[in-house]
Amino acid sequence: MQYEKSCGAIVYRKFHGNTELLLIKNQNGGHGHWSFPKGHMEAGETEADTAVREIKEETGIDVLLDTSFRQVITYTPKKDITKDVVYFLAKATSYDYTPQEEEIARIKWVEINHASTILTYDNDRQLVTQAKNAIRDRF
């Protein structure tokens, strides 16, 4: 069994009194899925380092990472591969995004209560519920 690990974050901002989440649509052969920015850890990186780097690479957005919110999603993307994805919460400090051409088809800011209707996977929808509570507790 092969093991992989990626890190990313649920990136949010306050905009006109609403909380919005940053969603990305991966290229993935034209059948991309909507999710959150994330990517593989590189040698010598911490989970937090990876999350911040991947958000910047995939979207061009700078964030303040909140490592007190840490959720792990485990799944099997292919036979004989187990993957953990560690998600943090991240407050955007810049809002204008630039999609990473090789990997990202689209990016958009979505009102937090609408995000679950766009996200592709149930695991991500569950993360939104957890993030909603965490964000509310921070304001």
Short mmCIF file of C-alpha atoms in Angstrom, two decimals:
data_model
loop_
_atom_site.label_atom_id
_atom_site.label_comp_id
_atom_site.label_asym_id
_atom_site.label_seq_id
_atom_site.Cartn_x
_atom_site.Cartn_y
_atom_site.Cartn_z
CA MET A 1 0.00 0.00 0.00
CA GLN A 2 1.40 3.37 -1.05
CA TYR A 3 0.85 6.47 1.11
CA GLU A 4 0.46 10.08 -0.08
CA LYS A 5 -0.03 13.28 1.86
CA SER A 6 -1.27 16.68 0.72
CA CYS A 7 -2.01 19.87 2.63
CA GLY A 8 -4.24 22.83 1.89
CA ALA A 9 -6.81 25.12 3.41
CA ILE A 10 -10.33 26.38 3.40
CA VAL A 11 -9.62 29.97 2.43
CA TYR A 12 -12.16 32.58 3.50
CA ARG A 13 -12.74 36.31 3.43
CA LYS A 14 -15.30 38.76 4.76
CA PHE A 15 -16.89 40.62 1.85
CA HIS A 16 -19.80 43.08 2.13
CA GLY A 17 -20.84 41.52 5.43
CA ASN A 18 -20.76 37.95 4.07
CA THR A 19 -18.26 35.17 4.58
CA GLU A 20 -17.00 33.79 1.29
CA LEU A 21 -14.90 30.71 0.55
CA LEU A 22 -12.36 30.35 -2.24
CA LEU A 23 -13.19 27.35 -4.44
CA ILE A 24 -11.04 25.93 -7.21
CA LYS A 25 -11.95 23.68 -10.11
CA ASN A 26 -9.12 21.33 -11.02
CA GLN A 27 -8.31 20.70 -14.70
CA ASN A 28 -8.22 16.90 -14.39
CA GLY A 29 -8.77 15.98 -18.05
CA GLY A 30 -11.71 18.30 -18.62
CA HIS A 31 -13.81 16.63 -15.92
CA GLY A 32 -12.50 18.72 -13.06
CA HIS A 33 -13.97 18.81 -9.61
CA TRP A 34 -14.65 21.74 -7.28
CA SER A 35 -12.65 21.69 -4.07
CA PHE A 36 -10.18 23.71 -1.98
CA PRO A 37 -6.55 24.56 -2.83
CA LYS A 38 -4.14 21.81 -1.76
CA GLY A 39 -1.09 19.89 -2.92
CA HIS A 40 1.66 17.41 -2.12
CA MET A 41 4.21 18.06 0.60
CA GLU A 42 7.79 18.67 -0.51
CA ALA A 43 10.88 17.51 1.36
CA GLY A 44 11.60 19.58 4.44
CA GLU A 45 8.20 21.29 4.53
CA THR A 46 5.81 21.36 7.45
CA GLU A 47 2.11 20.84 6.82
CA ALA A 48 1.58 24.59 7.26
CA ASP A 49 4.41 25.43 4.81
CA THR A 50 2.83 23.17 2.19
CA ALA A 51 -0.64 24.65 2.64
CA VAL A 52 0.56 28.26 2.27
CA ARG A 53 2.78 27.41 -0.73
CA GLU A 54 0.06 25.47 -2.54
CA ILE A 55 -2.55 28.20 -2.03
CA LYS A 56 -0.12 30.77 -3.46
CA GLU A 57 0.90 28.53 -6.40
CA GLU A 58 -2.63 27.50 -7.35
CA THR A 59 -4.41 30.82 -6.79
CA GLY A 60 -1.89 33.64 -6.31
CA ILE A 61 -3.60 34.53 -3.00
CA ASP A 62 -1.76 35.30 0.24
CA VAL A 63 -3.24 33.98 3.48
CA LEU A 64 -2.92 33.95 7.25
CA LEU A 65 -3.04 30.27 8.19
CA ASP A 66 -4.91 29.14 11.30
CA THR A 67 -3.31 25.85 12.36
CA SER A 68 -5.64 25.50 15.36
CA PHE A 69 -8.23 24.33 12.80
CA ARG A 70 -6.80 21.08 11.40
CA GLN A 71 -8.95 18.44 9.72
CA VAL A 72 -7.68 15.30 7.98
CA ILE A 73 -9.54 13.62 5.13
CA THR A 74 -8.38 10.09 4.28
CA TYR A 75 -9.38 8.36 1.06
CA THR A 76 -8.18 5.94 -1.62
CA PRO A 77 -7.72 7.78 -4.95
CA LYS A 78 -6.48 4.64 -6.73
CA LYS A 79 -6.11 0.96 -5.90
CA ASP A 80 -3.34 0.41 -3.34
CA ILE A 81 -2.95 4.14 -2.57
CA THR A 82 -4.09 5.73 0.68
CA LYS A 83 -4.05 9.52 0.80
CA ASP A 84 -4.36 11.94 3.70
CA VAL A 85 -5.25 15.55 2.99
CA VAL A 86 -4.68 17.95 5.89
CA TYR A 87 -6.85 21.08 5.77
CA PHE A 88 -6.36 24.22 7.79
CA LEU A 89 -8.43 27.38 7.90
CA ALA A 90 -6.88 30.40 6.16
CA LYS A 91 -7.95 34.03 6.06
CA ALA A 92 -7.19 35.65 2.71
CA THR A 93 -5.04 38.78 2.91
CA SER A 94 -5.32 39.38 -0.85
CA TYR A 95 -8.44 38.72 -2.93
CA ASP A 96 -7.44 38.86 -6.59
CA TYR A 97 -6.67 35.38 -7.86
CA THR A 98 -4.69 34.03 -10.78
CA PRO A 99 -5.31 30.36 -11.65
CA GLN A 100 -2.24 28.14 -12.04
CA GLU A 101 -2.61 27.31 -15.75
CA GLU A 102 -1.36 23.71 -15.59
CA GLU A 103 -3.70 22.60 -12.81
CA ILE A 104 -6.59 24.99 -12.20
CA ALA A 105 -9.50 25.48 -14.63
CA ARG A 106 -11.47 28.05 -12.58
CA ILE A 107 -11.43 29.88 -9.27
CA LYS A 108 -14.26 31.73 -7.59
CA TRP A 109 -15.30 33.28 -4.30
CA VAL A 110 -18.57 31.76 -3.09
CA GLU A 111 -20.82 32.76 -0.18
CA ILE A 112 -20.22 30.15 2.53
CA ASN A 113 -23.85 28.97 2.65
CA HIS A 114 -23.79 28.36 -1.12
CA ALA A 115 -20.43 26.51 -1.21
CA SER A 116 -21.89 23.07 -0.46
CA THR A 117 -24.02 23.22 -3.62
CA ILE A 118 -20.87 23.67 -5.75
CA LEU A 119 -18.36 21.36 -4.06
CA THR A 120 -18.03 17.96 -5.72
CA TYR A 121 -17.30 15.68 -2.75
CA ASP A 122 -19.19 15.00 0.48
CA ASN A 123 -15.96 15.22 2.51
CA ASP A 124 -15.51 18.82 1.33
CA ARG A 125 -19.13 19.67 2.16
CA GLN A 126 -18.56 18.37 5.69
CA LEU A 127 -15.46 20.57 5.95
CA VAL A 128 -17.59 23.62 5.11
CA THR A 129 -19.87 22.87 8.07
CA GLN A 130 -16.86 22.58 10.40
CA ALA A 131 -15.27 25.71 8.94
CA LYS A 132 -18.51 27.69 9.35
CA ASN A 133 -18.51 27.01 13.08
CA ALA A 134 -14.80 27.79 13.41
CA ILE A 135 -15.08 31.07 11.46
CA ARG A 136 -18.14 32.14 13.47
CA ASP A 137 -16.23 31.49 16.71
CA ARG A 138 -13.40 33.75 15.52
CA PHE A 139 -15.57 36.85 14.98
#
